[in-house]
Short mmCIF file of C-alpha atoms and ligand atoms in Angstrom, two decimals:
data_model
loop_
_atom_site.label_atom_id
_atom_site.label_comp_id
_atom_site.label_asym_id
_atom_site.label_seq_id
_atom_site.Cartn_x
_atom_site.Cartn_y
_atom_site.Cartn_z
CA MET A 1196 63.50 85.19 88.91
CA LEU A 1197 63.53 88.04 91.42
CA THR A 1198 61.80 85.72 94.07
CA ALA A 1199 65.11 83.62 94.21
CA LEU A 1200 66.89 86.45 95.73
CA THR A 1201 67.49 86.35 99.43
CA PRO A 1202 68.23 89.47 101.95
CA GLN A 1203 71.73 90.68 101.54
CA ALA A 1204 73.40 91.60 105.13
CA PRO A 1205 72.63 95.17 105.55
CA ASP A 1206 75.71 97.66 105.54
CA LYS A 1207 76.24 98.27 109.31
CA ILE A 1208 77.67 101.50 108.73
CA LEU A 1209 74.34 102.67 106.87
CA ALA A 1210 72.14 101.08 109.38
CA LEU A 1211 73.90 102.91 112.01
CA MET A 1212 73.25 106.28 110.23
CA ALA A 1213 69.49 105.23 109.97
CA ALA A 1214 69.41 104.47 113.62
CA TYR A 1215 71.20 107.80 114.48
CA ARG A 1216 68.87 109.90 112.27
CA GLU A 1217 65.89 108.20 114.09
CA ASP A 1218 66.91 109.03 117.46
CA PRO A 1219 65.08 111.82 118.93
CA ARG A 1220 67.64 113.17 121.52
CA ASP A 1221 69.17 116.67 121.16
CA ASP A 1222 72.55 115.94 122.62
CA LYS A 1223 73.34 112.63 120.16
CA ILE A 1224 76.68 112.35 118.70
CA ASP A 1225 77.33 110.61 115.17
CA LEU A 1226 80.76 109.07 115.20
CA GLY A 1227 79.57 106.74 112.45
CA VAL A 1228 79.73 107.02 108.90
CA GLY A 1229 83.46 108.18 107.33
CA VAL A 1230 82.73 111.52 106.17
CA TYR A 1231 84.69 114.56 107.51
CA LYS A 1232 82.45 117.05 109.38
CA ASP A 1233 83.52 120.62 110.58
CA ALA A 1234 82.56 121.74 114.15
CA SER A 1235 78.99 122.31 113.32
CA GLY A 1236 78.64 118.95 111.63
CA ASN A 1237 78.33 119.99 107.96
CA THR A 1238 80.41 118.49 105.29
CA PRO A 1239 81.02 121.74 102.98
CA VAL A 1240 82.17 121.90 99.50
CA MET A 1241 85.67 122.90 99.60
CA ARG A 1242 86.45 126.39 98.40
CA ALA A 1243 88.66 125.28 95.52
CA VAL A 1244 86.32 122.85 94.20
CA LYS A 1245 83.19 125.47 94.03
CA ALA A 1246 85.70 127.73 92.15
CA ALA A 1247 86.73 124.79 89.66
CA GLU A 1248 83.29 123.72 89.18
CA ARG A 1249 82.26 127.41 88.33
CA ARG A 1250 84.94 127.47 85.78
CA LEU A 1251 84.29 124.01 84.32
CA VAL A 1252 80.56 125.24 83.87
CA GLU A 1253 81.82 128.36 81.99
CA GLU A 1254 84.60 126.84 80.09
CA GLN A 1255 83.19 123.22 79.07
CA THR A 1256 82.31 123.19 75.67
CA THR A 1257 81.23 119.33 75.21
CA LYS A 1258 80.19 116.36 77.49
CA VAL A 1259 81.10 113.91 74.75
CA TYR A 1260 82.59 110.69 75.73
CA THR A 1261 85.92 110.77 77.38
CA GLY A 1262 88.37 107.74 76.73
CA LEU A 1263 87.85 104.28 78.76
CA ALA A 1264 90.61 105.42 80.79
CA GLY A 1265 89.41 109.04 81.72
CA ASP A 1266 90.78 112.11 81.12
CA PRO A 1267 94.75 111.72 80.83
CA ALA A 1268 95.20 115.16 82.67
CA PHE A 1269 93.56 113.77 85.62
CA ALA A 1270 95.52 110.51 85.48
CA GLU A 1271 98.87 112.30 85.27
CA ALA A 1272 97.68 115.19 87.94
CA LEU A 1273 96.45 112.54 90.58
CA SER A 1274 99.49 110.10 89.84
CA LYS A 1275 101.75 112.74 90.66
CA LEU A 1276 99.95 113.77 93.79
CA VAL A 1277 100.34 110.26 95.24
CA LEU A 1278 103.57 109.06 93.85
CA GLY A 1279 105.38 112.30 93.72
CA GLU A 1280 109.16 111.75 93.02
CA ALA A 1281 108.49 108.19 92.89
CA ARG A 1282 106.05 108.27 89.92
CA PRO A 1283 107.48 105.69 87.36
CA ALA A 1284 106.12 107.37 84.28
CA ASP A 1285 107.35 104.80 81.95
CA ARG A 1286 105.70 101.69 83.96
CA LEU A 1287 102.75 103.41 84.93
CA ALA A 1288 99.20 102.47 83.91
CA CYS A 1289 96.14 104.72 85.01
CA VAL A 1290 92.71 104.42 84.55
CA ALA A 1291 90.17 106.71 86.19
CA THR A 1292 87.49 105.06 88.31
CA PRO A 1293 83.86 105.56 90.25
CA GLY A 1294 85.62 106.62 93.27
CA GLY A 1295 88.23 104.76 95.34
CA THR A 1296 85.83 101.79 95.75
CA GLY A 1297 85.76 101.38 91.93
CA ALA A 1298 89.55 101.41 91.82
CA ILE A 1299 89.78 98.89 94.38
CA ARG A 1300 87.04 96.67 92.24
CA GLN A 1301 88.65 97.36 89.31
CA GLY A 1302 92.29 96.53 90.46
CA LEU A 1303 90.95 93.25 92.01
CA GLU A 1304 89.57 92.35 88.83
CA LEU A 1305 92.70 92.94 87.23
CA VAL A 1306 94.40 90.70 89.77
CA ARG A 1307 91.63 87.88 89.10
CA MET A 1308 92.51 88.40 85.42
CA ALA A 1309 96.25 88.07 85.62
CA ALA A 1310 96.46 85.45 88.28
CA PRO A 1311 93.23 83.65 88.86
CA GLY A 1312 94.61 81.78 91.92
CA ALA A 1313 95.90 84.57 93.75
CA THR A 1314 94.86 84.98 97.49
CA VAL A 1315 94.25 88.59 98.54
CA TRP A 1316 95.88 89.36 102.04
CA LEU A 1317 94.07 92.02 104.22
CA SER A 1318 94.93 93.50 107.40
CA ASP A 1319 92.65 92.29 110.24
CA PRO A 1320 90.72 94.50 110.97
CA THR A 1321 90.05 96.35 107.62
CA TRP A 1322 87.55 98.48 105.77
CA PRO A 1323 84.61 95.88 105.37
CA ASN A 1324 84.27 96.58 101.65
CA HIS A 1325 88.13 95.10 100.96
CA PRO A 1326 86.79 91.20 102.07
CA ALA A 1327 83.21 91.99 100.48
CA ILE A 1328 84.35 92.72 96.91
CA ALA A 1329 87.31 90.09 97.07
CA LYS A 1330 84.71 87.43 98.23
CA TYR A 1331 82.21 88.54 96.00
CA LEU A 1332 84.85 88.11 92.97
CA GLY A 1333 85.37 84.63 94.23
CA MET A 1334 88.87 85.48 95.35
CA LYS A 1335 90.57 83.58 98.12
CA VAL A 1336 90.98 85.94 101.25
CA ARG A 1337 93.46 85.73 104.20
CA THR A 1338 94.31 88.17 106.95
CA TYR A 1339 97.33 89.22 108.50
CA ARG A 1340 97.57 90.66 112.14
CA TYR A 1341 97.79 94.41 112.05
CA PHE A 1342 96.45 96.09 115.26
CA ASP A 1343 97.70 95.53 118.88
CA ALA A 1344 94.58 96.20 121.03
CA GLU A 1345 96.88 96.62 124.18
CA THR A 1346 98.93 99.39 123.06
CA GLY A 1347 96.56 100.78 120.22
CA GLY A 1348 99.63 100.70 117.69
CA VAL A 1349 100.33 98.22 114.95
CA ASP A 1350 101.50 94.67 115.78
CA PHE A 1351 104.34 95.04 113.47
CA ASP A 1352 105.88 91.64 114.76
CA GLY A 1353 102.43 89.70 114.24
CA MET A 1354 102.43 91.53 110.65
CA ARG A 1355 105.54 90.28 109.49
CA GLU A 1356 105.19 86.65 110.82
CA ASP A 1357 101.52 86.46 109.04
CA LEU A 1358 103.02 87.94 106.00
CA ASP A 1359 105.85 85.07 106.06
CA ALA A 1360 103.04 82.96 104.57
CA VAL A 1361 102.30 84.97 101.69
CA ALA A 1362 102.95 83.15 98.35
CA ALA A 1363 104.73 84.32 95.07
CA GLY A 1364 101.69 86.09 92.93
CA ASP A 1365 99.75 86.76 95.97
CA VAL A 1366 98.31 90.11 96.68
CA VAL A 1367 98.84 92.14 99.66
CA ILE A 1368 96.40 95.03 100.53
CA LEU A 1369 97.85 97.80 102.44
CA HIS A 1370 96.25 101.14 103.85
CA GLY A 1371 98.42 104.17 102.21
CA CYS A 1372 97.85 106.10 105.56
CA CYS A 1373 95.18 106.95 108.08
CA HIS A 1374 94.33 103.13 108.66
CA ASN A 1375 90.48 102.22 108.60
CA PRO A 1376 89.33 101.40 110.82
CA THR A 1377 92.28 101.56 113.58
CA GLY A 1378 93.72 104.91 113.14
CA ALA A 1379 97.32 103.30 113.40
CA ASN A 1380 99.68 103.40 110.81
CA LEU A 1381 103.18 101.89 109.75
CA THR A 1382 106.20 104.30 110.12
CA VAL A 1383 108.30 104.55 107.09
CA ASN A 1384 111.03 102.04 108.40
CA GLN A 1385 108.25 99.54 108.64
CA TRP A 1386 106.97 100.32 105.20
CA ASP A 1387 110.50 99.58 103.97
CA GLY A 1388 110.23 96.16 105.77
CA VAL A 1389 107.19 95.33 104.31
CA ALA A 1390 108.30 96.30 100.76
CA ASP A 1391 111.53 94.10 101.47
CA LEU A 1392 109.34 91.24 102.43
CA LEU A 1393 107.19 91.61 99.52
CA VAL A 1394 109.95 91.64 97.09
CA ALA A 1395 111.48 88.41 99.02
CA LYS A 1396 108.10 86.70 98.52
CA GLY A 1397 107.55 87.73 94.80
CA SER A 1398 103.99 89.03 95.79
CA VAL A 1399 102.51 92.39 94.78
CA PRO A 1400 101.33 95.16 97.08
CA PHE A 1401 97.89 96.73 96.30
CA VAL A 1402 97.97 99.93 98.14
CA ASP A 1403 94.51 101.58 99.33
CA ILE A 1404 95.11 105.31 99.74
CA ALA A 1405 91.68 107.26 100.57
CA TYR A 1406 92.89 109.95 102.98
CA GLN A 1407 96.04 111.62 101.58
CA GLY A 1408 96.42 114.84 103.43
CA PHE A 1409 94.31 113.72 106.44
CA GLY A 1410 97.25 112.30 108.50
CA ASP A 1411 100.54 114.43 108.63
CA GLY A 1412 100.33 116.06 105.29
CA LEU A 1413 100.08 115.51 101.68
CA ASP A 1414 103.59 114.36 101.17
CA LYS A 1415 104.07 112.84 104.47
CA ASP A 1416 101.02 110.66 104.25
CA ALA A 1417 102.47 109.24 100.87
CA ALA A 1418 106.07 108.88 102.05
CA GLY A 1419 105.60 105.24 103.08
CA LEU A 1420 103.78 104.12 99.66
CA ARG A 1421 106.47 106.11 97.85
CA HIS A 1422 109.19 104.03 99.51
CA LEU A 1423 107.75 100.91 98.86
CA VAL A 1424 106.97 101.68 94.98
CA ALA A 1425 110.78 102.73 94.72
CA LYS A 1426 111.78 99.12 95.83
CA VAL A 1427 109.06 96.76 94.17
CA PRO A 1428 108.75 95.71 90.71
CA GLU A 1429 105.08 95.61 90.54
CA ALA A 1430 102.30 97.25 92.59
CA LEU A 1431 98.60 98.24 92.46
CA ILE A 1432 97.39 101.52 94.04
CA ALA A 1433 93.76 102.65 94.26
CA ALA A 1434 93.51 106.31 94.99
CA SER A 1435 90.38 108.14 96.22
CA CYS A 1436 89.49 111.87 96.04
CA SER A 1437 86.33 111.57 97.85
CA LYS A 1438 87.90 112.75 101.31
CA ASN A 1439 90.62 114.83 100.53
CA PHE A 1440 88.65 117.15 97.88
CA GLY A 1441 85.47 116.29 99.97
CA ILE A 1442 83.48 115.23 96.51
CA TYR A 1443 82.16 111.93 97.88
CA ARG A 1444 78.99 111.87 95.49
CA GLU A 1445 81.08 112.72 92.34
CA ARG A 1446 82.83 109.30 92.59
CA THR A 1447 86.34 110.11 91.88
CA GLY A 1448 89.07 107.68 91.96
CA LEU A 1449 92.13 106.18 89.94
CA LEU A 1450 93.46 102.80 89.83
CA MET A 1451 97.50 102.93 88.96
CA ALA A 1452 99.29 99.92 88.07
CA ILE A 1453 102.84 99.92 88.16
CA ALA A 1454 104.12 97.34 85.53
CA PRO A 1455 107.68 95.33 85.85
CA SER A 1456 109.13 96.95 82.80
CA ALA A 1457 108.23 99.37 80.16
CA ALA A 1458 107.41 96.68 77.80
CA ASP A 1459 104.51 95.38 79.83
CA LEU A 1460 102.73 98.96 80.02
CA LYS A 1461 100.59 98.72 76.95
CA VAL A 1462 99.14 95.32 77.58
CA THR A 1463 98.67 96.32 81.26
CA GLN A 1464 96.88 99.69 80.20
CA GLY A 1465 94.78 97.80 77.78
CA ALA A 1466 93.50 95.34 80.25
CA MET A 1467 92.66 98.11 82.61
CA ALA A 1468 90.63 100.00 79.78
CA SER A 1469 89.00 96.90 78.91
CA LEU A 1470 87.76 95.95 82.46
CA ASN A 1471 86.45 99.72 82.54
CA ARG A 1472 84.62 99.09 79.35
CA LEU A 1473 82.82 95.57 80.52
CA ASN A 1474 81.91 97.42 83.81
CA PHE A 1475 80.69 100.59 83.05
CA SER A 1476 82.46 101.89 79.96
CA PHE A 1477 83.43 105.18 80.56
CA PRO A 1478 84.41 106.74 84.09
CA PRO A 1479 82.75 109.53 85.58
CA ASP A 1480 84.26 112.71 84.36
CA HIS A 1481 83.22 115.74 86.33
CA GLY A 1482 85.15 115.28 89.59
CA ALA A 1483 88.14 114.07 87.80
CA ARG A 1484 88.03 117.29 85.76
CA VAL A 1485 87.46 119.50 88.94
CA VAL A 1486 90.45 117.60 90.61
CA SER A 1487 92.89 118.04 87.56
CA MET A 1488 91.97 121.74 87.38
CA ILE A 1489 92.67 122.22 90.98
CA LEU A 1490 96.05 120.27 90.86
CA THR A 1491 97.37 122.05 87.81
CA ASP A 1492 96.12 125.79 88.57
CA ASP A 1493 98.67 127.41 91.29
CA GLY A 1494 96.18 129.58 93.01
CA LEU A 1495 93.53 126.69 93.15
CA ARG A 1496 95.93 124.46 94.28
CA GLU A 1497 97.50 126.55 97.09
CA ASP A 1498 93.92 127.33 98.46
CA TRP A 1499 92.78 123.61 98.18
CA ALA A 1500 95.95 122.28 100.11
CA ALA A 1501 95.22 125.24 102.87
CA GLU A 1502 91.76 124.28 103.12
CA LEU A 1503 92.84 120.54 103.51
CA GLU A 1504 95.33 121.61 106.43
CA GLU A 1505 92.72 123.12 108.27
CA VAL A 1506 90.69 119.84 108.19
CA ARG A 1507 93.64 117.79 108.97
CA ASN A 1508 94.48 120.43 112.21
CA SER A 1509 90.94 120.23 113.38
CA MET A 1510 90.88 116.45 113.70
CA LEU A 1511 94.51 116.43 115.33
CA GLY A 1512 93.13 119.00 117.85
CA LEU A 1513 90.06 116.81 118.56
CA ARG A 1514 92.39 113.87 119.01
CA GLU A 1515 94.46 115.92 121.58
CA GLN A 1516 91.15 117.15 123.32
CA LEU A 1517 89.80 113.77 123.53
CA ALA A 1518 93.13 112.34 124.85
CA ALA A 1519 93.18 115.00 127.36
CA ALA A 1520 89.74 114.76 128.55
CA LEU A 1521 90.28 110.73 128.90
CA ARG A 1522 93.56 111.57 130.71
CA ASP A 1523 91.63 113.80 132.97
CA ARG A 1524 88.99 111.34 133.92
CA VAL A 1525 91.00 108.11 134.25
CA GLY A 1526 94.34 109.55 135.57
CA SER A 1527 96.50 107.99 133.18
CA ASP A 1528 97.49 107.88 129.57
CA ARG A 1529 95.79 104.75 128.60
CA PHE A 1530 93.99 106.68 126.14
CA GLY A 1531 96.80 108.32 124.82
CA PHE A 1532 96.86 106.27 121.41
CA LEU A 1533 93.98 108.43 120.29
CA ALA A 1534 96.33 111.23 119.86
CA ALA A 1535 98.70 109.42 118.20
CA HIS A 1536 96.56 107.74 115.81
CA ARG A 1537 96.06 109.45 112.27
CA GLY A 1538 93.29 110.09 109.99
CA MET A 1539 89.57 110.45 110.50
CA PHE A 1540 89.23 107.12 112.36
CA SER A 1541 90.27 105.35 115.66
CA LEU A 1542 89.37 101.92 117.32
CA LEU A 1543 88.64 102.64 120.67
CA GLY A 1544 89.02 99.10 121.94
CA ALA A 1545 85.63 99.00 123.52
CA THR A 1546 83.41 95.63 123.29
CA PRO A 1547 80.36 95.49 121.43
CA ASP A 1548 78.59 95.61 124.76
CA GLN A 1549 80.13 98.90 125.98
CA VAL A 1550 79.49 100.10 122.31
CA GLU A 1551 75.66 99.48 123.13
CA VAL A 1552 75.69 101.13 126.26
CA MET A 1553 77.20 104.27 124.84
CA ARG A 1554 74.76 104.31 122.19
CA ARG A 1555 71.80 103.53 124.57
CA ASP A 1556 72.63 105.50 127.43
CA HIS A 1557 74.63 108.28 125.97
CA GLY A 1558 73.35 108.86 122.26
CA VAL A 1559 76.85 108.02 121.12
CA TYR A 1560 76.86 106.10 117.67
CA MET A 1561 79.97 104.43 116.96
CA VAL A 1562 80.54 101.16 114.70
CA GLY A 1563 80.29 97.88 116.66
CA ASP A 1564 83.80 97.30 116.44
CA SER A 1565 84.48 100.56 118.55
CA ARG A 1566 85.50 102.64 115.13
CA MET A 1567 84.97 106.02 115.77
CA ASN A 1568 84.76 109.01 113.40
CA ILE A 1569 86.99 111.63 114.94
CA ALA A 1570 85.67 114.33 112.66
CA GLY A 1571 82.19 113.74 114.39
CA LEU A 1572 83.30 115.63 117.38
CA ASN A 1573 83.51 119.01 118.16
CA ALA A 1574 84.78 121.14 121.37
CA THR A 1575 81.25 120.46 123.13
CA THR A 1576 80.83 116.87 122.07
CA VAL A 1577 84.56 115.57 123.26
CA PRO A 1578 83.73 116.02 127.00
CA LEU A 1579 80.27 114.37 126.75
CA LEU A 1580 82.10 111.41 124.80
CA ALA A 1581 84.81 111.08 127.43
CA ASP A 1582 82.14 110.89 130.02
CA ALA A 1583 80.44 107.92 128.09
CA ILE A 1584 83.68 106.21 127.55
CA VAL A 1585 84.25 106.44 131.27
CA ALA A 1586 80.59 105.68 132.22
CA ALA A 1587 80.58 102.24 129.90
CA GLY A 1588 83.53 101.09 131.53
CA VAL A 1589 85.87 101.11 128.79
N1 PMP B 1465 89.40 102.69 100.99
C1 PMP B 1465 89.10 102.98 102.34
C2 PMP B 1465 90.16 102.32 103.34
C3 PMP B 1465 87.88 103.95 102.81
O1 PMP B 1465 87.79 104.21 103.95
C4 PMP B 1465 87.37 104.25 101.52
C5 PMP B 1465 85.96 105.01 101.93
N2 PMP B 1465 85.45 104.67 103.03
C6 PMP B 1465 87.74 104.06 100.27
C7 PMP B 1465 88.83 103.20 100.09
C8 PMP B 1465 86.66 104.47 99.14
O2 PMP B 1465 86.04 105.62 99.09
P1 PMP B 1465 85.24 106.14 97.93
O3 PMP B 1465 84.70 105.16 97.17
O4 PMP B 1465 84.14 106.76 98.57
O5 PMP B 1465 86.05 106.98 97.07
#
């Protein structure tokens, strides 16, 4: 049987990580994988996470199974963090999932269960796991224009034009904030426009929010999503705690489904719990418990939010430094969009050949579409990257 398997296409980002590790150059720069790194290149455990883990080890009296939906305290705390005032408690179904990826997978399975013919609409470009999962599930996938390569911003007219073809019951995946890979984000007004369009079409938004707190702050990063949620009858939201709590390997995520009415809540919740049962039974609990402990303890929450602000501001600082270094070198603000982008990523707009030249001649590792992880930089490497970008003729 196993001899019938054919090789799967290697994950481009994981292949890039391996190539980076094998590169003997001392001044190589890793802008590949989407993990936050401090100025020394480390991804430390956040202070509040350490404290909550210590407390958990002391206080936890059992590791017996949780419910299929995970710990309700986690769902409550994280849905409040994401949805704030817009949280419709009587219409909100939640299940804990293995990371944000698990939430996307479970959410798409829920769509397929409810509306087998639905088309999944994705921004062009998007995080490659979105089309990969949807296609693996046998779902129809279409894309909408999103990025304006000329300005480095959102092509909102193109996006609206393409979404005009969305049918009732289709699902439109939107990045809650800090768009991956482009770094270009919708304004709150544009979120309003998208919400109106989707309501008019009768299609369902599915918001993937994996970087809350990495862009403009915890509440500002969720503002567009909250506007949308206040307007639409139904929505799906996949939240990840991997980045903003730095608990990548704990696999902590939440799928939220907003049902059209309180009467639909029970069946929705039941379907989501049953999908958990079918795929992995009980979701991982350790990270979820750490997150809910942090969010419901004033001291831990304050310390976590403060450390997250340090992380956010360090990325903003690197963006400013890189834009300034390029301004010095090219004598124009052509790369000003790098300072306007938000989150960990920016799409530089280099060709695959230029990306290859930067890797070969300068030891700069970025994804082939020229996505850069800004957190992979520090004050020393910013000028080196700026030199490489100019030398490669970007
Ligand atoms: N969505 C996007 C856009 C992402 O970039 C990521 C992480 N790379 C995720 C979801 C999911 O992250 P995780 O499964 O690690 O929580």
